[in-house]
């Protein structure tokens, strides 16, 4: 069995439950299997190179365990370790032969050979990758303190002792040098993170990223000018939810793995080994989800058991157990607005009805004029399905569009959100207005043109009055029905609850829109006296299309079909009378 075959079997065992696995690790396994099926297709320019995958496996076997019962013996990678290492090194671009993944994020519980894997990769980059590419590679390890940065650095020294490859390196106090190429490895200090503009990391290791209060070290990799740059993050969950590991990377990587969210990054390897929220924290199968190495040998399993027994008797220690042993962000509140699998089930290739001539409700989130602005269109209609009382079930067609003022703002969002706004603009989901601020008249013209294109009957224009008072007054003077949708729990509760219920009942249909899907995955709720609304202050991620959608739905929910039918009757009568 070669490495690819072993990893395929491993993934199948994780997905089927033979190997206890958390939801996100299962997603990572499914991603690998999907990628294998995509090989050779036009939109997937990568191939599996078994020789390169085997090369990293053999490299680790030349190194030795430095601690524990296996100290002094060769390192033979487990199937889980091969799942990471062989993917990072085995996937290559079919034309250039260069590695596919430029960044890797792995989250796993403590004492699961994180430092060992990082050190083995660092030595490989020093010796093998630099030789293949005829480059002098700069390798850096970065922790929040110098001692933390030194952990992987020191592990490189320890795991080469008594090996045949040690003579290929020169080990100094502050530097490890590869003798043939001159490539070197250094441990960074806090000051290096703030003033490291002179570095050009071919391989950057960010150790225990959950401890980093800023992205100073992470940003060192930006603009790295080497042939095959790689940034590696291996971390355990943390307690501070304001740090970038949770707010940015964990959130982004979760979306990247989730097959129900339209976030794609072909050059980012992600694996998250954590217990699921509903798991029994005292069950061995739960421990195995977050401990793919430690929970599979007797001494490691016994240590987890002992720590659990202490935590179960001392509740104040349970948070630490769940964070470090189960890799859970235990202070994270489960207040996400939408079940993304149910939302994705509402996506259609073709709208279920011809919307021409139908009534429409238009919602606006004008936001600040220098930021993202969104509009949403909702067309309610009576379906052929009947409810329990024999009445037609009301369903809704939804689509949205967003606007941004300048190319500079577009680039700013790409960097901050790590999302392809430029691609969304090219594909027509987002319009660049090329004005200093988002021109509200430009937005309104788009809305009127869209309604004219389908001969839609505008029932109501629904605005959050903030940032929109002037245009609301102008539109009202022009004869349009304009409604204020105030951003209070009392005002938005019914719309927020009702729209989600309609999604769960599959009474909403929308065509593919990655910007809308991204916004929906970002939305979280805030509760007050049993009422809910979308919490704009809880996330820095974009939710503007969702706000626009709920504004439109607030009024669409009360659409009077009997009045619509009467209007049709009167129009038909007058037509017959020749009036």
XYZ file of C-alpha atoms in Angstrom:
579
model
C 0.000 0.000 0.000
C 1.505 3.325 -1.022
C 0.973 6.597 0.814
C -1.972 7.748 -1.274
C -3.747 4.436 -0.769
C -3.071 4.566 2.978
C -4.455 8.104 3.218
C -7.548 7.169 1.183
C -8.225 4.272 3.548
C -7.593 6.541 6.548
C -10.068 9.131 5.234
C -12.707 6.489 4.555
C -12.280 5.133 8.089
C -12.647 8.633 9.566
C -15.755 9.398 7.510
C -17.407 6.054 8.286
C -16.702 6.309 12.027
C -14.197 3.458 12.246
C -11.756 6.103 13.489
C -13.534 8.557 15.844
C -13.319 11.963 14.134
C -14.744 15.425 14.661
C -16.887 17.111 12.064
C -14.131 19.400 10.776
C -11.580 16.628 10.434
C -14.166 14.658 8.467
C -14.602 17.692 6.207
C -10.821 17.730 5.697
C -10.925 14.036 4.733
C -13.795 14.644 2.332
C -11.867 17.522 0.781
C -8.912 15.205 0.072
C -11.125 12.598 -1.582
C -12.870 15.281 -3.665
C -9.495 16.629 -4.771
C -8.438 13.202 -6.005
C -11.595 13.055 -8.125
C -10.855 16.509 -9.534
C -7.395 15.561 -10.849
C -7.336 16.068 -14.598
C -10.277 18.483 -14.696
C -9.784 21.972 -16.189
C -10.394 23.859 -12.942
C -7.935 21.781 -10.875
C -4.317 22.251 -12.023
C -2.773 19.882 -9.444
C -1.631 16.269 -9.449
C -0.539 13.818 -6.776
C 3.180 13.067 -6.814
C 3.647 9.833 -4.884
C 7.425 10.109 -5.138
C 7.443 13.463 -3.349
C 4.994 12.158 -0.768
C 7.225 9.180 -0.085
C 10.251 11.461 0.144
C 8.927 13.336 3.197
C 7.917 10.043 4.848
C 11.429 8.630 4.387
C 12.935 11.899 5.608
C 11.166 11.573 8.953
C 12.392 7.981 9.262
C 15.964 9.338 9.184
C 15.190 11.388 12.305
C 14.701 10.080 15.846
C 12.185 10.560 18.629
C 13.689 12.774 21.307
C 11.254 12.159 24.177
C 9.081 9.518 25.788
C 9.038 5.764 25.435
C 10.175 5.952 21.796
C 13.184 8.224 22.451
C 16.142 7.275 20.261
C 14.079 5.283 17.755
C 13.319 6.313 14.150
C 10.205 8.370 13.477
C 7.650 6.421 11.477
C 4.734 8.650 10.630
C 1.229 7.598 11.640
C -1.619 7.707 9.111
C -2.810 11.004 10.570
C 0.680 12.512 10.238
C 0.869 11.275 6.645
C -2.507 12.916 6.039
C -0.799 16.242 6.736
C 2.757 15.726 5.539
C 2.035 13.850 2.308
C -0.582 16.386 1.263
C 1.692 19.360 1.900
C 4.504 17.748 -0.083
C 2.656 15.386 -2.431
C 0.264 17.778 -4.153
C 2.070 19.705 -6.939
C 1.100 21.907 -9.860
C 0.897 19.737 -12.970
C 2.784 22.261 -15.138
C 5.365 23.815 -12.814
C 5.926 20.875 -10.464
C 5.870 23.330 -7.551
C 4.027 22.552 -4.333
C 0.323 23.262 -4.262
C -0.044 24.338 -0.652
C 1.627 27.601 0.350
C 0.028 27.687 3.773
C -0.948 25.004 6.286
C -3.139 25.257 9.394
C -3.442 22.300 11.755
C -5.245 22.499 15.075
C -4.916 19.573 17.471
C -4.749 18.928 21.216
C -1.513 19.150 23.198
C 1.180 16.475 23.080
C 0.350 15.181 19.612
C 3.826 15.638 18.098
C 3.221 19.192 16.859
C 6.797 20.338 17.486
C 8.185 17.131 16.045
C 6.324 17.610 12.766
C 7.322 21.266 12.515
C 10.966 20.466 13.228
C 11.047 17.660 10.661
C 9.524 19.971 8.061
C 12.028 22.720 8.906
C 15.005 20.396 8.404
C 13.495 19.128 5.146
C 13.091 22.687 3.866
C 16.662 23.501 4.911
C 18.185 20.528 3.131
C 15.909 19.119 0.442
C 13.703 21.938 -0.832
C 16.575 24.439 -0.900
C 18.760 21.959 -2.843
C 15.995 21.161 -5.345
C 15.310 24.833 -6.020
C 18.964 25.963 -5.860
C 18.052 28.585 -3.286
C 19.371 29.778 0.036
C 16.261 29.275 2.166
C 15.523 31.303 5.267
C 13.600 29.306 7.886
C 12.069 31.014 10.915
C 10.212 29.789 13.979
C 7.970 32.271 15.761
C 6.460 32.044 19.231
C 5.126 34.772 21.501
C 8.293 34.542 23.603
C 11.863 33.657 22.704
C 11.626 30.421 24.706
C 8.529 29.445 22.711
C 10.300 30.202 19.424
C 13.191 28.018 20.557
C 11.059 24.889 21.110
C 10.988 23.827 17.457
C 14.541 25.118 16.951
C 15.813 22.948 19.816
C 13.764 19.963 18.621
C 15.665 20.097 15.319
C 18.874 19.624 17.293
C 17.521 16.815 19.461
C 15.912 14.732 16.705
C 19.108 14.668 14.602
C 21.369 13.396 17.391
C 22.770 9.984 16.535
C 21.519 10.201 12.930
C 23.382 10.011 9.642
C 22.061 13.392 8.476
C 23.336 15.428 11.420
C 26.653 15.998 9.650
C 24.798 17.884 6.903
C 24.047 20.727 9.305
C 26.010 23.100 11.490
C 24.209 23.572 14.815
C 24.980 26.859 16.536
C 23.364 28.467 19.568
C 21.154 30.806 17.520
C 21.318 29.330 14.039
C 21.114 26.005 12.229
C 22.875 26.074 8.859
C 22.699 23.608 5.986
C 26.320 23.234 4.888
C 25.723 22.556 1.187
C 23.303 25.380 0.345
C 23.944 27.891 3.125
C 20.262 27.852 4.053
C 19.667 28.706 7.693
C 17.091 28.529 10.465
C 16.600 31.019 13.293
C 14.184 31.460 16.191
C 12.553 34.896 16.163
C 12.040 37.213 19.104
C 9.103 39.529 19.764
C 11.126 42.432 18.373
C 11.741 40.523 15.143
C 8.003 40.300 14.628
C 7.644 44.061 14.803
C 10.698 44.912 12.717
C 11.164 41.852 10.492
C 10.798 43.580 7.167
C 14.277 42.419 6.127
C 13.362 38.751 6.331
C 12.428 36.642 3.313
C 11.043 33.431 4.825
C 10.913 30.415 2.565
C 9.405 28.528 5.500
C 7.749 30.280 8.432
C 6.593 28.285 11.463
C 4.101 30.035 13.725
C 4.033 28.010 16.910
C 0.954 27.949 19.180
C -0.755 30.724 17.254
C -3.570 30.889 19.823
C -1.144 32.744 22.133
C -0.303 35.483 19.613
C -2.129 38.770 20.365
C -1.274 40.244 16.949
C -0.520 39.122 13.392
C 3.026 40.560 13.482
C 4.729 37.201 12.847
C 2.005 36.026 10.471
C 2.543 39.118 8.350
C 6.233 38.287 7.848
C 5.188 35.758 5.208
C 3.428 38.380 3.097
C 5.378 39.042 -0.070
C 7.907 36.266 0.510
C 10.003 35.994 -2.658
C 10.989 32.335 -2.946
C 10.078 29.577 -5.368
C 8.032 27.465 -2.963
C 7.150 29.495 0.165
C 5.325 27.758 2.988
C 3.768 29.094 6.175
C 2.949 26.443 8.765
C 0.624 26.996 11.707
C 0.158 24.134 14.170
C -1.675 25.118 17.309
C -4.029 24.067 20.065
C -7.241 25.948 20.846
C -6.924 28.875 23.236
C -8.996 30.849 25.719
C -8.781 34.353 24.287
C -11.365 34.747 21.555
C -10.121 38.231 20.678
C -6.774 36.959 19.370
C -6.289 36.513 15.593
C -6.011 32.727 15.766
C -9.685 32.464 16.682
C -11.130 35.649 15.176
C -9.400 35.265 11.826
C -7.672 31.971 11.092
C -9.885 29.437 12.869
C -13.024 31.113 11.553
C -11.669 31.291 7.996
C -10.317 27.735 8.031
C -13.625 26.389 9.336
C -15.426 28.041 6.432
C -12.823 26.727 3.988
C -13.483 23.147 5.116
C -17.271 23.479 5.360
C -18.718 22.132 2.073
C -21.829 24.267 2.622
C -19.935 27.578 2.577
C -18.565 29.143 -0.603
C -15.023 29.748 0.636
C -12.298 28.220 -1.528
C -8.527 28.397 -1.319
C -6.706 25.727 -3.310
C -3.332 26.680 -1.804
C -4.290 26.358 1.876
C -4.095 22.996 3.667
C -6.382 22.848 6.699
C -7.034 20.180 9.315
C -8.856 20.741 12.610
C -8.928 17.859 15.095
C -11.349 18.825 17.847
C -14.177 17.359 19.865
C -17.651 18.359 18.732
C -19.809 20.554 21.027
C -22.363 17.805 21.703
C -19.751 15.155 22.632
C -19.420 13.547 26.057
C -16.158 15.058 27.359
C -15.508 11.941 29.444
C -15.740 9.443 26.590
C -12.601 7.902 25.091
C -13.980 8.309 21.563
C -14.237 12.043 22.244
C -10.611 12.133 23.364
C -9.552 10.336 20.180
C -11.120 13.008 17.986
C -8.705 15.650 19.293
C -5.746 13.372 20.014
C -4.923 11.389 16.846
C -1.585 10.267 18.332
C -1.747 10.586 22.110
C -5.035 8.735 22.554
C -3.763 5.760 20.542
C -1.041 4.501 22.883
C -1.624 3.311 26.478
C 0.506 5.880 28.313
C -1.022 8.808 26.443
C -4.584 7.598 26.940
C -3.939 7.039 30.646
C -2.614 10.587 31.064
C -5.746 12.019 29.413
C -7.884 9.847 31.693
C -6.072 11.124 34.793
C -6.442 14.739 33.730
C -10.146 14.217 33.072
C -10.691 12.703 36.517
C -9.113 15.773 38.102
C -11.143 18.157 35.931
C -14.399 16.317 36.638
C -13.843 16.762 40.388
C -12.595 20.360 40.126
C -14.913 22.272 37.758
C -12.542 25.227 37.541
C -10.076 22.931 35.730
C -12.615 21.680 33.176
C -12.158 24.669 30.858
C -8.425 23.984 30.656
C -9.092 20.279 30.010
C -11.533 21.022 27.193
C -9.215 23.608 25.645
C -5.924 21.716 25.845
C -7.037 18.088 25.772
C -10.093 18.343 23.510
C -8.930 21.300 21.412
C -12.182 23.202 21.989
C -12.638 26.976 22.024
C -14.896 26.593 25.042
C -15.758 30.278 25.443
C -17.032 30.467 21.879
C -20.783 31.033 21.939
C -22.919 28.956 19.636
C -24.888 31.937 18.332
C -24.424 31.524 14.617
C -27.569 32.627 12.820
C -27.888 30.163 9.967
C -27.500 26.413 9.587
C -25.372 26.591 6.446
C -26.320 23.099 5.262
C -29.991 24.093 5.299
C -29.153 27.401 3.624
C -27.164 25.647 0.893
C -30.128 23.332 0.278
C -32.131 26.399 -0.835
C -29.682 27.247 -3.627
C -31.082 26.521 -7.087
C -29.646 26.543 -10.593
C -32.835 28.041 -12.024
C -35.542 30.023 -10.256
C -38.699 27.973 -9.597
C -40.971 30.595 -11.211
C -40.850 33.227 -13.927
C -40.608 36.373 -11.782
C -41.634 38.716 -14.609
C -44.412 41.036 -13.428
C -44.355 39.804 -9.827
C -44.427 42.048 -6.756
C -41.030 42.693 -5.197
C -39.724 44.025 -1.887
C -36.303 45.624 -1.937
C -34.111 45.831 1.181
C -31.146 48.167 1.553
C -28.148 48.171 3.854
C -26.436 51.420 2.952
C -23.810 50.940 5.658
C -21.197 53.706 5.669
C -20.693 55.313 2.319
C -17.041 54.247 2.145
C -17.769 50.604 2.864
C -19.815 47.737 1.417
C -23.413 48.545 0.496
C -25.943 45.832 -0.343
C -29.432 45.485 -1.772
C -31.699 42.445 -1.683
C -34.773 41.618 -3.757
C -37.495 39.314 -2.412
C -40.390 38.132 -4.563
C -43.150 36.369 -2.575
C -45.392 33.970 -4.460
C -48.065 31.370 -3.773
C -46.875 27.871 -4.642
C -48.956 24.899 -5.724
C -48.248 23.222 -2.390
C -50.920 23.426 0.318
C -50.532 23.757 4.068
C -52.496 21.787 6.670
C -55.460 24.134 6.290
C -55.526 23.810 2.536
C -54.037 27.233 1.809
C -51.271 27.743 -0.751
C -47.820 27.782 0.859
C -46.094 31.137 0.367
C -42.518 30.880 -0.919
C -39.851 33.460 -1.671
C -37.351 34.133 -4.438
C -34.264 36.035 -3.254
C -31.282 37.625 -4.945
C -28.858 40.316 -3.852
C -26.118 42.591 -5.115
C -23.420 44.637 -3.402
C -21.423 47.782 -4.117
C -18.048 49.129 -3.065
C -16.679 52.599 -3.887
C -13.029 52.235 -4.912
C -10.397 49.744 -5.979
C -8.454 50.642 -2.824
C -11.405 49.590 -0.671
C -11.693 46.400 -2.709
C -8.054 45.514 -2.023
C -8.470 46.415 1.654
C -11.352 43.956 1.972
C -9.377 41.236 0.170
C -6.545 41.580 2.696
C -8.717 41.981 5.791
C -11.348 39.345 5.042
C -9.100 36.990 3.005
C -11.873 36.683 0.459
C -11.777 37.095 -3.361
C -13.732 40.343 -3.721
C -11.909 40.983 -6.985
C -13.224 37.704 -8.405
C -16.707 38.478 -7.117
C -16.534 41.827 -8.869
C -15.472 40.185 -12.145
C -18.270 37.620 -11.862
C -20.920 40.290 -11.342
C -21.858 39.794 -7.687
C -20.260 43.089 -6.691
C -20.091 46.446 -8.467
C -17.199 48.876 -8.150
C -18.743 52.358 -8.368
C -15.390 54.146 -8.891
C -16.527 57.051 -6.734
C -14.974 58.423 -3.525
C -18.013 57.138 -1.634
C -20.767 54.709 -2.581
C -23.120 56.885 -4.644
C -26.615 56.135 -3.315
C -28.177 57.355 -6.563
C -26.002 54.790 -8.412
C -27.366 52.080 -6.132
C -30.935 53.235 -6.660
C -30.471 53.294 -10.435
C -29.299 49.669 -10.275
C -32.405 48.730 -8.291
C -34.778 50.490 -10.691
C -33.026 48.999 -13.726
C -33.253 45.515 -12.195
C -36.973 45.964 -11.519
C -37.545 47.330 -15.016
C -35.676 44.375 -16.560
C -38.187 41.932 -15.056
C -41.152 44.336 -15.017
C -41.320 43.914 -11.243
C -43.993 45.693 -9.234
C -42.164 47.496 -6.433
C -44.271 47.051 -3.292
C -41.893 48.657 -0.829
C -38.359 49.985 -0.476
C -37.109 48.946 2.968
C -34.310 50.930 4.608
C -32.387 51.032 7.824
C -32.775 54.825 8.263
C -29.132 55.186 9.351
C -27.087 56.583 6.425
C -30.205 56.734 4.245
C -32.473 59.556 5.417
C -31.980 61.785 2.365
C -32.544 59.086 -0.274
C -35.591 57.805 1.617
C -37.139 61.260 1.550
C -36.355 61.697 -2.167
C -37.851 58.313 -3.087
C -40.959 58.988 -1.038
C -41.396 62.299 -2.875
C -41.147 60.367 -6.158
C -44.153 58.262 -5.156
C -42.475 55.058 -3.932
C -43.603 53.344 -0.751
C -40.672 53.647 1.628
C -40.497 51.970 5.048
C -38.034 52.417 7.885
C -36.692 49.167 9.355
C -35.239 50.067 12.724
C -32.350 47.967 14.031
C -33.923 46.992 17.344
C -34.754 43.559 18.713
C -38.456 44.412 18.717
C -38.366 45.575 15.090
C -36.259 42.746 13.672
C -37.150 39.690 15.783
C -40.024 38.469 13.597
C -38.056 38.993 10.384
C -34.917 37.333 11.759
C -36.772 34.341 13.178
C -39.199 34.103 10.269
C -36.630 34.151 7.488
C -34.624 31.381 9.138
C -37.778 29.310 9.566
C -38.593 29.719 5.882
C -35.057 28.611 4.962
C -35.375 25.533 7.195
C -38.703 24.740 5.486
C -37.018 25.208 2.082
C -39.470 27.939 1.160
C -36.663 30.260 0.001
C -34.930 29.923 -3.365
C -31.811 31.798 -4.434
C -29.304 31.370 -7.241
C -25.586 30.980 -6.565
C -24.056 34.061 -4.941
C -20.790 33.471 -3.025
C -20.847 36.951 -1.470
C -24.346 36.381 -0.063
C -23.339 32.906 1.157
C -20.211 34.295 2.818
C -22.254 36.979 4.590
C -24.815 34.409 5.753
C -22.053 32.270 7.267
C -20.770 35.309 9.176
C -24.081 36.316 10.749
C -24.471 35.822 14.498
C -27.421 36.711 16.694
C -27.869 38.725 19.858
C -30.730 37.880 22.246
C -32.604 40.309 24.483
C -35.676 39.286 26.508
C -36.228 36.333 24.218
C -36.031 38.452 21.035
C -33.231 38.060 18.497
C -31.562 40.204 15.859
C -28.375 40.016 13.835
C -25.525 41.347 15.968
C -23.618 43.864 13.866
C -21.111 44.501 16.656
C -20.144 40.843 17.212
C -18.153 40.383 14.023
C -15.870 42.373 11.785
C -16.883 40.095 8.898
C -19.279 41.320 6.212
C -22.987 40.744 6.860
C -24.393 43.592 4.727
C -26.276 41.343 2.247
C -27.947 39.578 5.188
C -29.074 42.879 6.720
C -30.529 43.938 3.375
C -32.293 40.568 3.042
C -33.926 40.780 6.467
C -35.023 44.351 5.828
C -36.839 43.240 2.662
C -38.261 40.128 4.321
C -39.752 42.146 7.172
C -42.258 43.653 4.731
C -42.456 40.720 2.285
C -43.659 38.559 5.174
C -46.888 40.569 5.231
C -47.528 40.624 1.490
C -51.287 40.673 0.801
C -51.990 38.280 -2.074
C -55.722 39.017 -1.994
C -54.999 42.659 -2.769
C -52.682 41.568 -5.574
C -55.414 39.367 -7.017
C -57.928 42.222 -6.772
C -55.559 44.520 -8.646
C -55.225 41.883 -11.368
C -59.024 41.578 -11.515
C -59.510 45.339 -11.846
C -56.784 45.593 -14.517
C -58.332 42.746 -16.506
C -61.834 44.288 -16.170
C -60.637 47.698 -17.363
C -58.813 46.061 -20.274
C -61.949 44.240 -21.330
C -63.884 47.500 -21.133
C -61.301 49.121 -23.384
C -60.317 51.629 -20.720
